[in-house]
Amino acid sequence: MIIKTEPIDSVVPIVPVVSSHRKTRVEVLLPTKKHVYGTDAPEVENASTFIARNNLVKKEEPEELRPKLFFFGKVEIKKEEMLSEDVVSHRLANVPSYGVDLDPVIRDVTTTRIFTSRRWGGNTQATFPEIRAEMLARHGLDDFMYLNLFFNPHAPQWPGQPGLFFASSVYPEAEEWQPIKRVLVRLKSNCWFYVGQYHCIPAASLTPDEWKAQAPRVKQTWTNKVSTQGWGIDIRAKLVLQKRLGRNPTIQELRDAVESENKFSATPEEIHDAFDRGDAFIHSWVMKCVGYDENFQREIAAGNAAN
């Protein structure tokens, strides 16, 4: 049943039964709150505000623990992480999408890192979480790859869609990833979306010219992160060893340095120069969807229904 409400101060025509001799039209004017109360009209609290203010909603499991049912909002992406369109389109050219036939009612259910950690194991922060032996023995899944679209805006955003993954390195060419990865992407806070099983195929690393052509804020973001994050230690170690040895370190010297407890320090400016002259590189991998685990997604959806 649909009930249509009218504003309290609207004019509502009422048409009575009309005789055969003459036509009569009657208009009923309803008083407004201003007419009744003047300028002292009372404030009326709506039901939803009253319920929220008085905590009358039934307490359930915290929202961050439960999978979410659908997400069609705006994906959170950090523009400072976005490489130029030509870098992206050149590497994704002719990469096909994978057809996912699962019912959208199930396919579009999102989840949380807490839920997946409790169900399949692994910590809630790592990109490639390690699964405890007892959990692995129960379900056999150890191929998880979690990508935060806020920092990886070129990763797949929809099931079966191709994408790109980028990482820095002292070596000019990216290595092959043998295992197929079970990829979940973060759309926004506490909202992760399973997009499929992906083969990460090495693509061309950014050339010095491609690096130089990036927007200043993109280059600044990369250099700042390499100078502070753990995954940037190989570049920092190389720059320190170059100064110390007066030459480029050998592969073994660099490996020994990275495996030591020395954190090594390099400024963003030094790292920027290393990218400019080709002593540091940004690797790229094409993320090609090669499968979709429907049963895995059904478990996510079932977890939502159970809560």
Short mmCIF file of C-alpha atoms in Angstrom, two decimals:
data_model
loop_
_atom_site.label_atom_id
_atom_site.label_comp_id
_atom_site.label_asym_id
_atom_site.label_seq_id
_atom_site.Cartn_x
_atom_site.Cartn_y
_atom_site.Cartn_z
CA MET A 1 0.00 0.00 0.00
CA ILE A 2 1.37 3.44 -0.92
CA ILE A 3 0.32 6.45 1.12
CA LYS A 4 0.99 9.83 -0.38
CA THR A 5 1.28 12.66 2.12
CA GLU A 6 0.58 16.31 1.36
CA PRO A 7 2.16 19.35 3.05
CA ILE A 8 0.06 20.57 5.97
CA ASP A 9 -0.44 23.98 4.42
CA SER A 10 -1.52 22.76 0.98
CA VAL A 11 -4.96 23.35 -0.45
CA VAL A 12 -6.88 20.10 -0.90
CA PRO A 13 -9.92 20.26 -3.17
CA ILE A 14 -12.88 18.06 -2.19
CA VAL A 15 -15.46 17.45 -4.90
CA PRO A 16 -18.91 16.47 -3.53
CA VAL A 17 -21.61 14.50 -5.30
CA VAL A 18 -22.97 16.70 -8.10
CA SER A 19 -26.71 16.95 -8.73
CA SER A 20 -28.19 17.04 -12.23
CA HIS A 21 -29.39 20.64 -11.77
CA ARG A 22 -26.25 22.57 -10.81
CA LYS A 23 -22.55 22.07 -10.11
CA THR A 24 -21.00 22.98 -6.78
CA ARG A 25 -17.29 23.07 -5.89
CA VAL A 26 -16.15 23.18 -2.28
CA GLU A 27 -12.59 24.00 -1.15
CA VAL A 28 -11.39 23.15 2.35
CA LEU A 29 -8.45 25.17 3.63
CA LEU A 30 -6.34 23.34 6.25
CA PRO A 31 -4.59 25.51 8.84
CA THR A 32 -0.79 25.57 8.91
CA LYS A 33 1.32 25.26 12.06
CA LYS A 34 2.05 28.97 11.76
CA HIS A 35 -1.68 29.76 11.79
CA VAL A 36 -2.21 27.64 14.91
CA TYR A 37 0.93 28.40 16.93
CA GLY A 38 2.14 31.69 15.47
CA THR A 39 5.91 32.08 15.84
CA ASP A 40 6.03 29.67 18.80
CA ALA A 41 5.54 26.45 16.83
CA PRO A 42 6.90 23.49 18.88
CA GLU A 43 9.85 21.39 17.67
CA VAL A 44 8.79 17.85 16.72
CA GLU A 45 11.35 15.05 16.94
CA ASN A 46 11.10 12.41 14.24
CA ALA A 47 11.04 8.72 15.09
CA SER A 48 14.50 7.84 13.77
CA THR A 49 16.14 10.62 15.80
CA PHE A 50 14.25 9.57 18.92
CA ILE A 51 15.29 5.92 18.49
CA ALA A 52 18.94 6.82 17.93
CA ARG A 53 19.00 9.28 20.85
CA ASN A 54 17.53 6.79 23.27
CA ASN A 55 19.51 3.76 22.06
CA LEU A 56 16.35 1.79 21.32
CA VAL A 57 17.89 -0.12 18.41
CA LYS A 58 18.56 -3.77 19.16
CA LYS A 59 22.25 -4.27 19.80
CA GLU A 60 23.87 -6.61 17.31
CA GLU A 61 27.38 -7.70 16.41
CA PRO A 62 29.51 -4.63 15.57
CA GLU A 63 29.13 -3.66 11.93
CA GLU A 64 32.84 -3.94 11.21
CA LEU A 65 32.71 -7.66 12.01
CA ARG A 66 29.99 -8.46 9.49
CA PRO A 67 30.07 -8.73 5.70
CA LYS A 68 28.16 -5.96 3.96
CA LEU A 69 25.31 -6.50 1.54
CA PHE A 70 26.22 -4.74 -1.72
CA PHE A 71 28.28 -1.63 -2.34
CA PHE A 72 27.48 0.85 -5.07
CA GLY A 73 29.08 3.93 -3.55
CA LYS A 74 32.15 5.87 -4.56
CA VAL A 75 35.41 3.93 -4.35
CA GLU A 76 38.02 5.61 -2.15
CA ILE A 77 41.12 6.30 -4.27
CA LYS A 78 44.15 8.45 -3.53
CA LYS A 79 44.85 10.54 -6.63
CA GLU A 80 48.49 10.88 -5.62
CA GLU A 81 48.85 7.15 -6.31
CA MET A 82 47.47 7.28 -9.85
CA LEU A 83 50.00 6.95 -12.64
CA SER A 84 49.40 8.59 -16.00
CA GLU A 85 46.77 7.24 -18.37
CA ASP A 86 49.30 6.30 -21.05
CA VAL A 87 51.27 4.16 -18.57
CA VAL A 88 48.10 2.31 -17.58
CA SER A 89 46.40 1.94 -20.98
CA HIS A 90 49.60 0.77 -22.69
CA ARG A 91 50.02 -2.09 -20.23
CA LEU A 92 46.34 -3.10 -20.15
CA ALA A 93 45.83 -3.10 -23.90
CA ASN A 94 44.20 -6.32 -25.14
CA VAL A 95 43.89 -7.85 -21.66
CA PRO A 96 40.44 -9.51 -21.57
CA SER A 97 37.99 -9.59 -18.69
CA TYR A 98 36.80 -12.88 -17.19
CA GLY A 99 33.08 -13.61 -17.31
CA VAL A 100 31.56 -14.13 -13.86
CA ASP A 101 28.11 -15.72 -14.02
CA LEU A 102 27.29 -15.83 -10.32
CA ASP A 103 23.97 -14.29 -9.33
CA PRO A 104 24.64 -10.59 -8.54
CA VAL A 105 22.69 -10.96 -5.31
CA ILE A 106 25.54 -13.18 -4.11
CA ARG A 107 28.41 -11.80 -6.20
CA ASP A 108 28.00 -8.20 -4.99
CA VAL A 109 28.16 -8.93 -1.26
CA THR A 110 31.22 -7.32 0.33
CA THR A 111 33.04 -8.31 3.50
CA THR A 112 35.58 -7.12 6.10
CA ARG A 113 39.15 -8.07 6.97
CA ILE A 114 38.02 -9.12 10.44
CA PHE A 115 35.45 -11.53 8.96
CA THR A 116 37.88 -13.09 6.48
CA SER A 117 40.60 -13.32 9.14
CA ARG A 118 38.28 -15.19 11.49
CA ARG A 119 36.94 -17.44 8.74
CA TRP A 120 40.15 -18.23 6.81
CA GLY A 121 42.99 -16.86 8.96
CA GLY A 122 45.74 -14.30 8.41
CA ASN A 123 46.21 -10.90 10.02
CA THR A 124 44.08 -7.95 9.00
CA GLN A 125 46.87 -5.71 7.66
CA ALA A 126 49.16 -7.70 5.37
CA THR A 127 48.81 -7.66 1.59
CA PHE A 128 49.80 -11.35 1.52
CA PRO A 129 48.82 -12.70 4.97
CA GLU A 130 50.31 -15.94 6.22
CA ILE A 131 47.70 -18.53 7.18
CA ARG A 132 48.22 -20.53 10.37
CA ALA A 133 48.81 -24.24 9.86
CA GLU A 134 45.64 -25.28 11.69
CA MET A 135 43.51 -22.94 9.58
CA LEU A 136 45.21 -24.05 6.37
CA ALA A 137 44.58 -27.71 7.25
CA ARG A 138 40.88 -26.92 7.63
CA HIS A 139 40.21 -25.03 4.37
CA GLY A 140 43.37 -25.31 2.22
CA LEU A 141 43.40 -21.67 1.09
CA ASP A 142 46.72 -19.81 1.26
CA ASP A 143 46.53 -17.64 -1.87
CA PHE A 144 45.10 -14.41 -0.43
CA MET A 145 46.06 -11.01 -1.84
CA TYR A 146 44.44 -7.93 -0.32
CA LEU A 147 44.80 -4.66 -2.25
CA ASN A 148 43.68 -1.34 -0.86
CA LEU A 149 42.36 0.70 -3.80
CA PHE A 150 43.19 3.86 -1.86
CA PHE A 151 46.89 3.05 -2.43
CA ASN A 152 46.52 0.70 -5.44
CA PRO A 153 44.02 2.55 -7.64
CA HIS A 154 44.90 0.53 -10.74
CA ALA A 155 43.96 -2.83 -9.21
CA PRO A 156 40.74 -4.55 -10.42
CA GLN A 157 37.62 -2.90 -9.06
CA TRP A 158 35.03 -5.39 -10.33
CA PRO A 159 34.88 -9.20 -10.53
CA GLY A 160 36.75 -10.50 -13.56
CA GLN A 161 38.12 -7.08 -14.50
CA PRO A 162 41.86 -6.79 -15.32
CA GLY A 163 44.12 -4.43 -13.42
CA LEU A 164 47.70 -3.45 -12.63
CA PHE A 165 49.95 -3.81 -9.61
CA PHE A 166 53.03 -1.59 -9.14
CA ALA A 167 56.01 -1.91 -6.78
CA SER A 168 59.45 -0.32 -6.51
CA SER A 169 62.74 -2.20 -6.87
CA VAL A 170 66.46 -1.83 -7.56
CA TYR A 171 66.19 -4.41 -10.34
CA PRO A 172 65.08 -3.36 -13.82
CA GLU A 173 62.66 -6.23 -14.54
CA ALA A 174 59.75 -7.61 -12.51
CA GLU A 175 59.76 -11.28 -11.54
CA GLU A 176 57.09 -13.83 -12.43
CA TRP A 177 54.50 -14.69 -9.78
CA GLN A 178 53.78 -18.38 -10.02
CA PRO A 179 50.78 -18.86 -7.70
CA ILE A 180 47.35 -17.67 -8.72
CA LYS A 181 46.16 -15.06 -6.22
CA ARG A 182 42.74 -14.82 -4.56
CA VAL A 183 42.24 -11.06 -4.78
CA LEU A 184 40.07 -8.92 -2.52
CA VAL A 185 40.09 -5.15 -2.93
CA ARG A 186 39.20 -2.47 -0.40
CA LEU A 187 36.47 -0.18 -1.71
CA LYS A 188 36.22 1.94 1.42
CA SER A 189 36.69 1.56 5.18
CA ASN A 190 35.62 -1.93 6.38
CA CYS A 191 34.44 -2.84 2.89
CA TRP A 192 36.37 -5.50 0.94
CA PHE A 193 35.23 -7.06 -2.33
CA TYR A 194 36.27 -10.43 -3.79
CA VAL A 195 37.06 -9.91 -7.49
CA GLY A 196 38.46 -13.28 -8.56
CA GLN A 197 41.52 -15.49 -9.03
CA TYR A 198 44.35 -13.58 -10.70
CA HIS A 199 47.54 -14.38 -12.55
CA CYS A 200 50.03 -11.52 -12.08
CA ILE A 201 52.05 -11.26 -15.30
CA PRO A 202 55.22 -9.11 -15.41
CA ALA A 203 54.83 -6.09 -17.67
CA ALA A 204 57.33 -3.43 -18.66
CA SER A 205 58.82 -1.48 -15.78
CA LEU A 206 58.46 2.27 -16.01
CA THR A 207 61.31 3.77 -18.03
CA PRO A 208 63.16 6.82 -16.67
CA ASP A 209 61.28 8.93 -19.22
CA GLU A 210 57.92 7.53 -18.09
CA TRP A 211 58.89 8.22 -14.49
CA LYS A 212 59.89 11.81 -15.28
CA ALA A 213 56.58 12.35 -17.09
CA GLN A 214 54.50 11.59 -13.99
CA ALA A 215 52.78 14.36 -12.07
CA PRO A 216 54.98 15.91 -9.34
CA ARG A 217 52.63 14.79 -6.56
CA VAL A 218 52.76 11.18 -7.85
CA LYS A 219 56.56 11.18 -7.83
CA GLN A 220 56.62 12.79 -4.40
CA THR A 221 54.29 10.10 -3.04
CA TRP A 222 56.53 7.31 -4.34
CA THR A 223 59.79 8.86 -3.11
CA ASN A 224 58.36 9.59 0.33
CA LYS A 225 57.14 6.03 0.72
CA VAL A 226 60.37 4.43 -0.50
CA SER A 227 62.26 6.55 2.03
CA THR A 228 60.10 5.41 4.97
CA GLN A 229 58.41 2.07 4.25
CA GLY A 230 59.93 -1.34 4.90
CA TRP A 231 59.43 -2.46 1.32
CA GLY A 232 61.73 0.36 0.13
CA ILE A 233 64.79 -0.93 1.97
CA ASP A 234 66.46 -2.40 -1.14
CA ILE A 235 66.61 1.02 -2.84
CA ARG A 236 67.80 2.75 0.34
CA ALA A 237 70.44 0.08 0.89
CA LYS A 238 71.71 0.43 -2.68
CA LEU A 239 72.10 4.19 -2.35
CA VAL A 240 73.97 3.86 0.96
CA LEU A 241 76.29 1.17 -0.45
CA GLN A 242 76.99 3.27 -3.55
CA LYS A 243 78.29 6.06 -1.30
CA ARG A 244 80.19 3.68 0.98
CA LEU A 245 81.83 1.59 -1.76
CA GLY A 246 82.19 4.23 -4.47
CA ARG A 247 80.56 1.85 -6.95
CA ASN A 248 77.40 -0.15 -7.49
CA PRO A 249 77.13 -3.04 -5.01
CA THR A 250 77.08 -6.60 -6.29
CA ILE A 251 73.87 -8.57 -6.07
CA GLN A 252 75.25 -10.54 -3.11
CA GLU A 253 76.39 -7.38 -1.30
CA LEU A 254 72.94 -5.90 -1.74
CA ARG A 255 71.20 -9.07 -0.54
CA ASP A 256 73.40 -9.22 2.55
CA ALA A 257 72.62 -5.58 3.32
CA VAL A 258 68.86 -6.05 2.94
CA GLU A 259 68.92 -9.13 5.17
CA SER A 260 70.88 -7.32 7.88
CA GLU A 261 69.20 -5.45 10.71
CA ASN A 262 70.37 -2.10 9.34
CA LYS A 263 67.37 -0.03 8.26
CA PHE A 264 69.40 2.28 5.95
CA SER A 265 68.39 5.87 5.33
CA ALA A 266 67.95 7.88 2.15
CA THR A 267 66.14 11.13 1.58
CA PRO A 268 63.20 11.49 -0.82
CA GLU A 269 65.42 13.72 -2.96
CA GLU A 270 68.10 11.03 -3.24
CA ILE A 271 65.46 8.47 -4.15
CA HIS A 272 63.94 10.81 -6.74
CA ASP A 273 67.37 11.16 -8.38
CA ALA A 274 67.79 7.36 -8.36
CA PHE A 275 64.54 6.93 -10.30
CA ASP A 276 65.60 9.70 -12.70
CA ARG A 277 68.94 8.10 -13.58
CA GLY A 278 67.72 4.48 -13.65
CA ASP A 279 69.15 3.22 -10.35
CA ALA A 280 65.64 2.50 -9.08
CA PHE A 281 62.57 1.25 -10.92
CA ILE A 282 58.82 0.92 -10.64
CA HIS A 283 57.81 -2.59 -11.64
CA SER A 284 54.39 -3.39 -13.06
CA TRP A 285 52.34 -6.56 -13.28
CA VAL A 286 49.22 -7.11 -15.34
CA MET A 287 46.54 -8.68 -13.17
CA LYS A 288 44.58 -11.02 -15.42
CA CYS A 289 41.55 -12.79 -13.98
CA VAL A 290 41.68 -16.51 -14.78
CA GLY A 291 38.92 -17.82 -12.51
CA TYR A 292 36.32 -17.07 -9.89
CA ASP A 293 35.71 -19.16 -6.77
CA GLU A 294 31.91 -19.12 -6.47
CA ASN A 295 31.91 -21.23 -3.31
CA PHE A 296 34.25 -18.76 -1.61
CA GLN A 297 31.94 -15.87 -2.46
CA ARG A 298 28.93 -17.89 -1.32
CA GLU A 299 30.62 -18.27 2.08
CA ILE A 300 31.01 -14.50 2.26
CA ALA A 301 27.36 -14.01 1.37
CA ALA A 302 26.29 -16.70 3.86
CA GLY A 303 28.28 -14.97 6.54
CA ASN A 304 26.31 -11.81 5.85
CA ALA A 305 23.00 -13.67 6.07
CA ALA A 306 24.00 -15.34 9.33
CA ASN A 307 24.47 -11.95 10.93
#
